[in-house]
Short mmCIF file of C-alpha atoms in Angstrom, two decimals:
data_model
loop_
_atom_site.label_atom_id
_atom_site.label_comp_id
_atom_site.label_asym_id
_atom_site.label_seq_id
_atom_site.Cartn_x
_atom_site.Cartn_y
_atom_site.Cartn_z
CA MET A 1 0.00 0.00 0.00
CA ARG A 2 1.57 3.32 -1.04
CA ILE A 3 0.48 6.26 1.05
CA PHE A 4 0.70 10.03 0.57
CA ASP A 5 -0.24 11.85 3.80
CA PRO A 6 -1.51 15.19 2.46
CA HIS A 7 -1.55 16.94 5.86
CA ILE A 8 0.89 16.13 8.66
CA HIS A 9 2.97 18.34 10.96
CA MET A 10 6.26 16.46 11.00
CA THR A 11 8.14 19.22 12.80
CA SER A 12 6.17 18.08 15.89
CA ARG A 13 7.06 14.40 15.40
CA THR A 14 10.10 12.26 16.11
CA THR A 15 12.31 10.37 13.70
CA ASP A 16 10.75 7.17 15.10
CA ASP A 17 7.53 8.35 13.50
CA TYR A 18 9.24 8.75 10.12
CA GLN A 19 10.54 5.21 10.45
CA ALA A 20 7.12 3.80 11.42
CA MET A 21 5.42 5.76 8.64
CA HIS A 22 7.81 4.36 6.05
CA GLY A 23 7.15 0.87 7.44
CA ALA A 24 3.40 1.48 7.03
CA GLY A 25 3.79 2.51 3.38
CA VAL A 26 4.05 6.31 3.60
CA ARG A 27 6.28 7.55 0.78
CA ALA A 28 5.24 11.21 0.55
CA VAL A 29 3.91 13.91 2.85
CA VAL A 30 2.80 17.52 2.67
CA GLU A 31 3.44 19.55 5.80
CA PRO A 32 1.23 22.64 6.03
CA SER A 33 2.15 25.61 8.21
CA PHE A 34 0.15 25.84 11.39
CA TRP A 35 0.00 27.09 14.95
CA LEU A 36 2.70 25.74 17.27
CA GLY A 37 0.60 25.59 20.44
CA GLN A 38 2.63 28.48 21.85
CA PRO A 39 1.55 31.66 20.04
CA ARG A 40 4.18 33.39 17.91
CA THR A 41 4.79 37.08 18.38
CA SER A 42 6.65 38.18 15.25
CA PRO A 43 7.13 37.44 11.54
CA GLU A 44 10.69 36.29 12.25
CA SER A 45 9.30 33.27 14.12
CA PHE A 46 7.37 32.38 10.97
CA HIS A 47 10.50 32.78 8.85
CA ASP A 48 12.45 30.34 10.98
CA TYR A 49 9.50 27.93 10.85
CA PHE A 50 9.28 28.23 7.06
CA ASP A 51 13.04 27.57 6.92
CA ALA A 52 12.48 24.33 8.84
CA LEU A 53 9.73 23.25 6.44
CA LEU A 54 11.99 24.04 3.48
CA GLY A 55 15.24 22.69 4.91
CA TRP A 56 15.46 20.48 7.95
CA GLU A 57 12.19 18.52 7.57
CA PRO A 58 12.80 17.48 3.95
CA PHE A 59 16.30 16.45 5.05
CA ARG A 60 14.94 14.34 7.91
CA ALA A 61 12.21 12.83 5.72
CA ALA A 62 14.70 11.88 2.99
CA GLN A 63 16.65 9.80 5.48
CA TYR A 64 13.56 7.60 5.83
CA GLY A 65 12.73 7.41 2.13
CA ILE A 66 9.85 9.90 2.31
CA ALA A 67 9.37 12.81 -0.12
CA HIS A 68 8.54 15.98 1.83
CA HIS A 69 6.76 19.02 0.41
CA CYS A 70 5.10 21.87 2.28
CA ALA A 71 2.30 24.40 2.22
CA LEU A 72 3.08 27.86 3.63
CA ALA A 73 0.75 30.47 5.10
CA LEU A 74 -0.25 32.63 8.01
CA ASN A 75 -2.60 30.32 9.94
CA PRO A 76 -6.13 31.50 10.85
CA LYS A 77 -5.56 31.69 14.59
CA GLU A 78 -2.49 33.93 14.36
CA ALA A 79 -4.07 36.03 11.62
CA ASN A 80 -5.79 37.72 14.57
CA ASP A 81 -2.50 38.94 16.09
CA PRO A 82 -1.37 42.22 14.48
CA ARG A 83 2.21 41.41 15.45
CA CYS A 84 2.13 38.35 13.18
CA VAL A 85 0.18 39.73 10.20
CA PRO A 86 3.24 41.40 8.52
CA VAL A 87 4.42 37.89 7.60
CA LEU A 88 2.02 38.27 4.67
CA ASP A 89 4.53 40.76 3.21
CA THR A 90 7.38 38.23 3.15
CA LEU A 91 5.26 35.18 2.32
CA PRO A 92 5.63 35.72 -1.48
CA ARG A 93 9.38 35.30 -1.11
CA TYR A 94 8.76 31.78 0.23
CA LEU A 95 5.89 30.81 -2.07
CA VAL A 96 8.29 30.68 -5.04
CA LYS A 97 10.31 27.82 -3.54
CA ASP A 98 10.46 24.55 -5.48
CA SER A 99 9.07 22.39 -2.65
CA VAL A 100 6.07 24.62 -1.86
CA VAL A 101 3.03 22.90 -3.38
CA ALA A 102 0.17 24.91 -1.84
CA VAL A 103 -0.79 27.91 0.26
CA GLY A 104 -2.02 26.59 3.62
CA GLU A 105 -3.39 26.09 6.16
CA ILE A 106 -5.63 29.07 5.67
CA GLY A 107 -9.31 29.46 6.60
CA TYR A 108 -11.28 30.33 9.69
CA ASP A 109 -10.73 29.79 13.38
CA SER A 110 -13.11 32.20 15.15
CA MET A 111 -14.49 33.87 11.98
CA THR A 112 -13.23 37.38 12.71
CA PRO A 113 -12.74 40.29 10.29
CA ALA A 114 -8.97 39.78 10.58
CA GLU A 115 -9.42 36.17 9.46
CA ASP A 116 -11.58 37.35 6.53
CA THR A 117 -8.75 39.63 5.41
CA ALA A 118 -6.00 37.02 5.77
CA LEU A 119 -8.04 34.35 3.98
CA ALA A 120 -8.87 36.59 1.03
CA ALA A 121 -5.29 37.88 0.77
CA GLN A 122 -3.82 34.39 0.79
CA LEU A 123 -6.31 32.98 -1.76
CA GLN A 124 -5.12 35.83 -3.98
CA LEU A 125 -1.47 34.87 -3.32
CA ALA A 126 -2.27 31.27 -4.26
CA ALA A 127 -3.80 32.41 -7.55
CA GLU A 128 -0.82 34.67 -8.30
CA HIS A 129 1.71 31.91 -7.62
CA GLY A 130 -0.08 29.13 -9.51
CA LEU A 131 -0.62 27.23 -6.28
CA PRO A 132 -3.68 25.39 -4.94
CA ALA A 133 -4.84 26.16 -1.39
CA LEU A 134 -5.34 23.97 1.66
CA VAL A 135 -8.26 25.49 3.56
CA HIS A 136 -8.95 24.39 7.10
CA THR A 137 -12.58 24.39 8.25
CA PRO A 138 -13.08 25.58 11.81
CA HIS A 139 -13.32 23.24 14.77
CA ARG A 140 -16.15 25.28 16.29
CA ASP A 141 -19.32 26.22 14.38
CA LYS A 142 -18.04 24.14 11.46
CA LEU A 143 -20.98 24.26 9.03
CA THR A 144 -21.33 28.04 9.27
CA GLY A 145 -17.57 28.28 8.86
CA LEU A 146 -17.66 26.10 5.76
CA ARG A 147 -20.35 28.27 4.15
CA ARG A 148 -18.48 31.46 4.91
CA THR A 149 -15.27 29.87 3.57
CA LEU A 150 -16.96 28.92 0.31
CA ASP A 151 -18.32 32.47 -0.07
CA VAL A 152 -14.81 33.90 0.22
CA VAL A 153 -13.40 31.29 -2.17
CA ARG A 154 -16.06 32.08 -4.78
CA GLU A 155 -15.24 35.78 -4.54
CA SER A 156 -11.52 35.07 -4.94
CA ALA A 157 -9.35 34.68 -8.04
CA LEU A 158 -8.69 31.03 -7.13
CA PRO A 159 -11.04 28.51 -8.83
CA VAL A 160 -12.81 26.30 -6.31
CA ASP A 161 -11.40 23.17 -7.96
CA ARG A 162 -7.94 24.32 -6.77
CA VAL A 163 -9.09 24.32 -3.14
CA LEU A 164 -8.86 21.45 -0.65
CA LEU A 165 -11.38 21.84 2.18
CA ASP A 166 -9.99 20.02 5.18
CA HIS A 167 -11.21 18.58 8.49
CA LEU A 168 -14.58 17.71 6.94
CA ASN A 169 -17.01 15.30 8.60
CA GLU A 170 -20.51 13.87 8.14
CA THR A 171 -22.12 17.26 8.77
CA THR A 172 -20.12 19.17 6.16
CA VAL A 173 -19.23 16.66 3.43
CA LYS A 174 -22.39 17.13 1.36
CA GLU A 175 -22.09 20.91 0.99
CA ALA A 176 -18.36 20.69 0.49
CA ALA A 177 -18.76 18.06 -2.25
CA GLY A 178 -21.41 20.17 -3.97
CA SER A 179 -19.00 23.11 -4.18
CA GLY A 180 -16.59 21.33 -6.52
CA ALA A 181 -13.69 21.59 -4.06
CA TRP A 182 -11.41 18.71 -3.08
CA LEU A 183 -12.48 16.99 0.15
CA GLY A 184 -10.06 16.43 3.03
CA PHE A 185 -10.70 14.32 6.12
CA SER A 186 -8.43 14.27 9.17
CA VAL A 187 -8.54 10.99 11.06
CA TYR A 188 -7.73 11.30 14.74
CA PRO A 189 -7.68 8.98 17.75
CA ASP A 190 -10.37 10.92 19.65
CA THR A 191 -11.64 13.91 17.73
CA LYS A 192 -12.42 14.82 14.09
CA MET A 193 -13.02 11.56 12.14
CA ASP A 194 -12.15 7.96 12.97
CA GLU A 195 -11.39 5.26 10.40
CA ASP A 196 -14.77 3.52 10.57
CA ARG A 197 -16.70 6.78 10.16
CA MET A 198 -14.33 7.58 7.29
CA VAL A 199 -15.18 4.32 5.56
CA ALA A 200 -18.89 5.07 5.97
CA VAL A 201 -18.40 8.49 4.33
CA LEU A 202 -16.51 6.87 1.46
CA LYS A 203 -19.30 4.34 0.98
CA GLU A 204 -21.88 7.09 0.77
CA HIS A 205 -19.97 9.71 -1.22
CA GLY A 206 -17.46 7.64 -3.18
CA THR A 207 -13.71 8.17 -3.53
CA ALA A 208 -13.64 10.99 -6.10
CA ARG A 209 -11.68 14.07 -4.93
CA VAL A 210 -11.39 12.59 -1.42
CA LEU A 211 -8.11 12.88 0.52
CA VAL A 212 -7.47 11.33 3.92
CA ASN A 213 -4.82 12.64 6.29
CA SER A 214 -3.56 12.07 9.82
CA ALA A 215 -3.05 15.80 10.55
CA ALA A 216 -0.67 14.45 13.20
CA ASP A 217 0.87 17.21 15.29
CA TRP A 218 1.88 17.88 18.90
CA GLY A 219 -1.56 16.90 20.20
CA ARG A 220 -3.05 13.45 20.66
CA SER A 221 -2.78 12.17 17.11
CA ASP A 222 -1.40 9.22 15.16
CA PRO A 223 0.79 9.48 12.03
CA LEU A 224 -0.28 5.97 10.99
CA LYS A 225 -3.99 6.81 10.74
CA THR A 226 -3.75 6.93 6.95
CA ARG A 227 -2.70 3.29 6.93
CA ARG A 228 -5.49 2.41 9.36
CA VAL A 229 -8.02 3.93 6.93
CA GLY A 230 -6.54 1.92 4.06
CA ASP A 231 -6.84 -1.27 6.10
CA ALA A 232 -10.41 -0.38 7.16
CA MET A 233 -11.34 0.28 3.51
CA LEU A 234 -10.03 -3.13 2.46
CA ALA A 235 -11.84 -4.82 5.36
CA ALA A 236 -15.06 -3.08 4.31
CA GLY A 237 -14.82 -4.42 0.77
CA PHE A 238 -13.13 -1.59 -1.12
CA GLY A 239 -10.60 -2.77 -3.71
CA GLU A 240 -6.88 -1.98 -3.72
CA ASP A 241 -7.35 0.40 -6.63
CA GLU A 242 -9.86 2.45 -4.64
CA VAL A 243 -7.52 2.54 -1.64
CA ASP A 244 -4.70 3.69 -3.93
CA ARG A 245 -6.93 6.38 -5.35
CA VAL A 246 -7.73 7.84 -1.92
CA LEU A 247 -4.32 7.39 -0.32
CA TRP A 248 -2.08 8.16 -3.30
CA ARG A 249 -3.56 9.28 -6.61
CA ASN A 250 -5.97 11.91 -5.22
CA PRO A 251 -3.30 13.75 -3.18
CA VAL A 252 -0.88 13.49 -6.11
CA ALA A 253 -3.53 15.01 -8.40
CA PHE A 254 -4.38 17.82 -5.99
CA TYR A 255 -0.86 18.92 -5.09
CA GLY A 256 0.23 18.19 -8.64
CA LEU A 257 -1.84 21.25 -9.61
CA SER A 258 1.18 23.24 -8.39
CA GLY A 259 3.43 21.75 -11.08
CA ARG A 260 6.08 21.37 -8.36
CA LEU A 261 5.48 17.89 -6.96
CA ARG A 262 8.58 15.68 -7.20
CA LEU A 263 7.84 12.10 -6.24
CA ASP A 264 10.99 10.43 -7.49
CA PRO A 265 12.24 8.47 -4.50
CA PRO A 266 14.34 10.57 -2.14
CA ASP A 267 17.93 9.48 -1.69
CA ASP A 268 18.14 6.22 0.17
CA PRO A 269 20.02 6.43 3.44
CA GLY A 270 23.65 5.72 2.74
CA THR A 271 23.61 6.82 -0.87
CA LEU A 272 25.34 9.97 -1.97
CA HIS A 273 23.41 13.19 -2.40
CA GLU A 274 25.30 15.67 -4.54
CA GLY A 275 28.43 13.83 -3.54
CA ASN A 276 27.63 13.65 0.16
CA SER A 277 26.20 11.00 2.38
CA ILE A 278 22.99 12.07 4.06
CA LEU A 279 22.83 9.00 6.23
CA ARG A 280 23.52 10.28 9.67
CA GLY A 281 22.82 13.99 9.66
CA GLY A 282 21.71 14.29 13.28
CA GLU A 283 23.77 11.63 14.95
CA MET B 1 36.07 45.24 1.88
CA THR B 2 35.68 45.66 -1.84
CA VAL B 3 33.89 43.02 -3.82
CA PRO B 4 36.04 41.62 -6.59
CA ARG B 5 34.73 42.37 -10.05
CA PRO B 6 34.62 39.87 -12.89
CA SER B 7 37.95 39.30 -14.53
CA GLY B 8 38.34 38.31 -18.18
CA THR B 9 39.23 34.79 -17.15
CA ARG B 10 36.16 34.49 -14.96
CA THR B 11 33.88 35.76 -17.74
CA ALA B 12 35.22 33.18 -20.16
CA SER B 13 34.67 30.52 -17.56
CA VAL B 14 31.04 31.59 -17.07
CA ALA B 15 30.49 31.41 -20.81
CA ALA B 16 31.96 27.92 -20.93
CA SER B 17 29.81 26.81 -18.00
CA ARG B 18 26.73 28.19 -19.71
CA ALA B 19 27.45 26.40 -22.97
CA GLU B 20 28.05 23.15 -21.14
CA LEU B 21 24.81 23.54 -19.17
CA GLU B 22 22.72 24.45 -22.20
CA GLU B 23 23.77 21.19 -23.83
CA ARG B 24 21.97 19.32 -21.06
CA LEU B 25 18.73 21.36 -21.00
CA ASP B 26 15.64 20.98 -23.16
CA GLY B 27 14.29 23.85 -25.26
CA ALA B 28 11.92 25.34 -22.68
CA ALA B 29 14.55 25.21 -19.95
CA ARG B 30 17.16 26.81 -22.25
CA THR B 31 14.78 29.68 -22.99
CA TRP B 32 14.07 30.10 -19.28
CA LEU B 33 17.81 30.06 -18.51
CA SER B 34 18.50 32.62 -21.20
CA GLU B 35 15.92 35.01 -19.72
CA ALA B 36 17.17 34.37 -16.20
CA LEU B 37 20.78 35.07 -17.15
CA ALA B 38 19.75 38.28 -18.92
CA GLU B 39 18.05 39.43 -15.71
CA ALA B 40 21.09 38.42 -13.68
CA ALA B 41 23.40 40.33 -16.02
CA HIS B 42 21.14 43.37 -15.74
CA ALA B 43 21.38 43.15 -11.94
CA ALA B 44 25.18 42.95 -12.21
CA GLU B 45 25.25 46.10 -14.33
CA GLN B 46 23.12 47.99 -11.83
CA HIS B 47 25.26 46.73 -9.00
CA ALA B 48 28.45 47.79 -10.80
CA GLY B 49 26.99 51.25 -11.29
CA GLN B 50 26.55 51.88 -7.60
CA PRO B 51 29.01 54.18 -5.86
CA ALA B 52 31.74 52.31 -4.03
CA GLY B 53 30.90 51.60 -0.43
CA GLN B 54 27.15 51.41 -0.90
CA ASP B 55 26.99 47.64 -0.63
CA VAL B 56 29.44 46.90 2.11
CA ALA B 57 27.14 45.94 4.98
CA ASP B 58 28.57 43.39 7.35
CA LEU B 59 27.05 39.97 6.78
CA THR B 60 26.66 39.63 10.52
CA GLY B 61 23.89 42.20 10.17
CA ILE B 62 21.13 39.78 11.16
CA PRO B 63 18.21 40.27 10.71
CA VAL B 64 18.71 41.00 7.05
CA PRO B 65 16.07 43.49 5.95
CA PRO B 66 13.86 41.90 3.29
CA PRO B 67 13.40 43.98 0.16
CA ALA B 68 9.82 44.89 -0.69
CA ARG B 69 10.16 43.05 -3.98
CA PRO B 70 12.99 40.62 -4.70
CA ALA B 71 14.87 41.29 -7.94
CA ALA B 72 13.63 39.26 -10.92
CA TRP B 73 16.78 37.15 -11.05
CA GLU B 74 16.42 36.31 -7.35
CA LEU B 75 12.99 34.77 -8.03
CA ARG B 76 14.57 32.81 -10.89
CA PHE B 77 17.27 31.65 -8.49
CA ALA B 78 14.58 30.28 -6.15
CA SER B 79 12.53 28.52 -8.82
CA ALA B 80 15.39 27.00 -10.87
CA GLY B 81 14.52 23.44 -9.86
CA ARG B 82 11.07 23.26 -11.35
CA HIS B 83 11.99 25.16 -14.52
CA CYS B 84 15.26 23.41 -15.37
CA GLY B 85 14.86 20.08 -13.53
CA GLY B 86 16.07 19.23 -10.06
CA GLU B 87 19.21 17.57 -11.39
CA HIS B 88 20.31 20.81 -13.10
CA ALA B 89 19.24 23.27 -10.39
CA ALA B 90 22.64 23.45 -8.69
CA ALA B 91 24.43 24.25 -11.95
CA VAL B 92 21.81 26.84 -12.92
CA ARG B 93 22.03 28.56 -9.54
CA ALA B 94 25.83 28.62 -9.69
CA LEU B 95 25.70 30.26 -13.10
CA LEU B 96 23.12 32.83 -11.97
CA LEU B 97 25.28 33.79 -8.98
CA ARG B 98 28.43 34.13 -11.07
CA THR B 99 26.52 36.24 -13.60
CA ALA B 100 24.68 38.53 -11.16
CA ARG B 101 27.70 38.79 -8.85
CA PRO B 102 25.54 39.94 -5.91
CA GLY B 103 27.09 42.14 -3.27
CA GLN B 104 27.11 41.23 0.37
CA ASP B 105 23.60 42.51 1.12
CA ALA B 106 22.00 40.64 -1.74
CA LEU B 107 23.93 37.49 -1.02
CA ALA B 108 22.99 37.56 2.67
CA ARG B 109 19.35 37.95 1.65
CA LEU B 110 19.54 35.04 -0.77
CA TYR B 111 20.96 32.89 1.99
CA ARG B 112 18.60 34.11 4.72
CA TYR B 113 15.48 33.60 2.62
CA GLY B 114 16.77 30.56 0.72
CA ASP B 115 15.75 26.95 1.12
CA ALA B 116 18.46 24.35 1.73
CA ALA B 117 19.32 23.98 -1.98
CA GLU B 118 19.61 27.74 -2.43
CA ARG B 119 21.78 28.09 0.67
CA ARG B 120 24.02 25.33 -0.60
CA ALA B 121 24.35 27.15 -3.93
CA VAL B 122 25.33 30.37 -2.14
CA LEU B 123 27.96 28.59 -0.06
CA LEU B 124 29.48 26.86 -3.08
CA ALA B 125 29.66 30.14 -4.99
CA LEU B 126 31.55 32.06 -2.28
CA PRO B 127 35.07 31.46 -3.66
CA ALA B 128 33.96 32.90 -7.00
CA LEU B 129 32.38 35.97 -5.42
CA PHE B 130 34.66 37.06 -2.57
CA SER B 131 38.41 37.00 -2.11
CA GLY B 132 38.33 38.04 1.56
CA PRO B 133 36.62 36.67 4.68
CA GLU B 134 33.60 39.00 4.46
CA ALA B 135 31.12 36.14 3.84
CA LEU B 136 32.45 33.88 6.57
CA ASP B 137 29.33 34.30 8.69
CA LEU B 138 27.34 32.36 6.14
CA VAL B 139 29.82 29.49 6.43
CA GLN B 140 29.54 29.59 10.21
CA ASP B 141 25.74 29.60 10.00
CA ALA B 142 25.85 26.48 7.83
CA LEU B 143 28.25 24.80 10.25
CA ARG B 144 25.73 25.31 13.06
CA THR B 145 23.21 23.11 11.20
CA HIS B 146 23.14 19.32 11.11
CA ASP B 147 22.09 19.33 7.47
CA THR B 148 24.95 17.45 5.82
CA ARG B 149 24.28 19.16 2.46
CA LEU B 150 25.10 22.50 4.10
CA VAL B 151 27.93 21.25 6.28
CA ALA B 152 29.63 19.71 3.23
CA ALA B 153 29.31 22.97 1.29
CA ALA B 154 30.64 24.98 4.24
CA VAL B 155 33.94 23.08 4.34
CA GLY B 156 34.66 23.83 0.69
CA PRO B 157 37.47 26.09 -0.56
CA TYR B 158 36.04 29.28 0.97
CA GLY B 159 35.84 27.77 4.44
CA ALA B 160 39.28 26.23 4.02
CA ALA B 161 40.73 29.64 3.17
CA HIS B 162 39.07 31.67 5.92
CA LEU B 163 37.96 29.59 8.92
CA ASP B 164 40.13 30.17 11.99
CA PRO B 165 41.92 27.08 13.34
CA HIS B 166 39.43 26.41 16.14
CA SER B 167 36.38 26.65 13.87
CA TRP B 168 38.06 24.63 11.14
CA ARG B 169 38.95 21.79 13.52
CA HIS B 170 35.37 21.67 14.80
CA ALA B 171 34.11 21.64 11.21
CA VAL B 172 36.29 18.61 10.45
CA LEU B 173 35.07 16.88 13.59
CA LYS B 174 31.48 17.69 12.65
CA CYS B 175 31.98 16.06 9.26
CA LEU B 176 33.13 12.88 11.00
CA PHE B 177 30.27 13.16 13.49
CA THR B 178 27.52 13.64 10.91
CA GLY B 179 28.86 11.30 8.22
CA VAL B 180 30.02 13.89 5.69
CA PRO B 181 32.94 12.26 3.81
CA VAL B 182 36.12 14.21 4.56
CA ASP B 183 36.78 14.32 0.82
CA ALA B 184 34.40 17.30 1.01
CA VAL B 185 36.90 19.19 3.19
CA ALA B 186 38.92 21.43 0.88
CA GLY B 187 42.65 21.65 1.55
CA LEU B 188 42.40 18.95 4.21
CA ALA B 189 45.96 17.64 3.93
CA LYS B 190 47.46 21.12 3.93
CA ARG B 191 45.54 22.40 6.95
CA ALA B 192 45.75 19.17 8.94
CA ARG B 193 49.52 18.84 8.61
CA ALA B 194 51.25 19.02 12.01
CA ASP B 195 48.00 20.10 13.71
CA ALA B 196 48.56 18.54 17.15
CA GLU B 197 45.31 19.97 18.53
CA LEU B 198 43.28 18.37 15.73
CA ALA B 199 45.08 15.09 16.40
CA ARG B 200 44.14 15.31 20.09
CA MET B 201 40.48 16.02 19.26
CA LEU B 202 40.34 13.09 16.84
CA THR B 203 41.99 10.74 19.33
CA ASP B 204 39.55 11.79 22.07
CA PHE B 205 36.59 11.33 19.73
CA ALA B 206 37.81 7.85 18.78
CA ALA B 207 38.22 6.97 22.47
CA GLU B 208 34.68 8.16 23.21
CA ARG B 209 33.26 6.07 20.39
CA THR B 210 35.26 3.02 21.45
CA ALA B 211 34.14 3.39 25.07
CA ALA B 212 30.54 3.42 23.88
CA GLY B 213 31.08 0.28 21.82
CA ARG B 214 30.40 2.21 18.62
CA PRO B 215 32.49 2.10 15.46
CA VAL B 216 35.07 4.80 14.82
CA PRO B 217 34.48 6.43 11.39
CA GLY B 218 37.05 5.17 8.90
CA ASP B 219 37.72 8.72 7.75
CA LEU B 220 38.96 9.58 11.26
CA HIS B 221 42.09 7.48 10.87
CA ARG B 222 42.70 9.04 7.48
CA VAL B 223 42.60 12.54 8.93
CA LEU B 224 44.66 11.50 11.94
CA ALA B 225 47.40 10.23 9.63
CA LEU B 226 47.43 13.63 7.91
CA THR B 227 48.16 15.43 11.19
CA VAL B 228 51.59 13.86 11.52
CA PRO B 229 54.34 16.51 11.24
CA PRO B 230 56.37 16.16 7.99
CA GLU B 231 59.60 15.23 9.78
CA ALA B 232 57.85 12.40 11.65
CA SER B 233 56.28 10.80 8.58
#
């Protein structure tokens, strides 16, 4: 089973996770920018974080045979802090990088005017840079948040079929699917979706434009949830081709809209990269 | 410090590198490269037209102020991989740097806002861009990482020429520690010769590894042999 986790925060995970993910079949990930738990207070903190997503994380991932790309953005929560908002001025400098395959995570947290502004501005940046957008739907008041998100997307320069709506569930999937956007589901141990509910959604709505992710981060989460969904799909009677569509071909198609996805296998540990071993970088 | 300007020899070498690179690129990539190099050359002309002393900021000047809009060639520098192919990106970036010949400010910005591949390109281009130690802070920044792509680039000819003995010895040790082959260390034999302090550090490192029941890197013995004073060998 080949797996592409389209939303995982590897900077919050250990190298043991990379190893276990590779063992489970994960060969590619996209790491979107998000909130670190501890609020940031300046654009420079974002710059260092972007550097990690463009430098250290791909380096770590390559040591475990996993291709690492990222999505960059000012996240919805910190869009409300005027000390952080100036990062929007330097974001274009990072959106041109070869391993940036989307703008994200953007969207709503508390649905404030500041979030409206940041969402609209970053949808515009996505359109200008030829990138799709990963749009998070809020944890609280989700259906209202989805509708407001779709309104802003429709008013933007970014076509809705270049948008991935994430953290969907049974209450939001129908409207999201009707919009023409790509459909993302985060499978968690306790919250969001679990693998059996995910299978039920797939049975009802089919596998077209559906992406499943672990959204694993510093909270209670599991980077192997993508594999668990694949196993649950097979147990429920889905074929291997349908599993491959959800866990590999759909994320490849969505992030491939950027024209920047490189899925040739990363250097194996022990081989030479530009003349240098990358085997033991952190030892 | 003045920034060295292109010499006739260097210009010929850039032309040769370009011709060699163009052989390997397809039509679309060649067109893209041609436009990118024209923008880089334009930037070099503007840079050359500035009064002396205008672009002499110390590279330690962190944070580097971001420009409102990066120059066109700088955006090309960032996106070289997807336009020319990942396997050619390093050569394209090297050629862009040697053509634009950025001053210290621009180079510090490229490094500060660069991803790992761009930073590596900047480090590898340093010997072609600066004759003095003015860019050494970029080398030291790279040596603080554990990214072996950057560490290997940092111990190239520029680092070999300008790192002080203490920093250079720690760079060699870091290569052994992180698995960077010491073949990446420029001028290794010359700088290691009769370096008793380096020999002590290597011997201590080997003892630590042995005590832990871990293998001693093969390269360590190679470097240790190089530290022997000429009269003793």
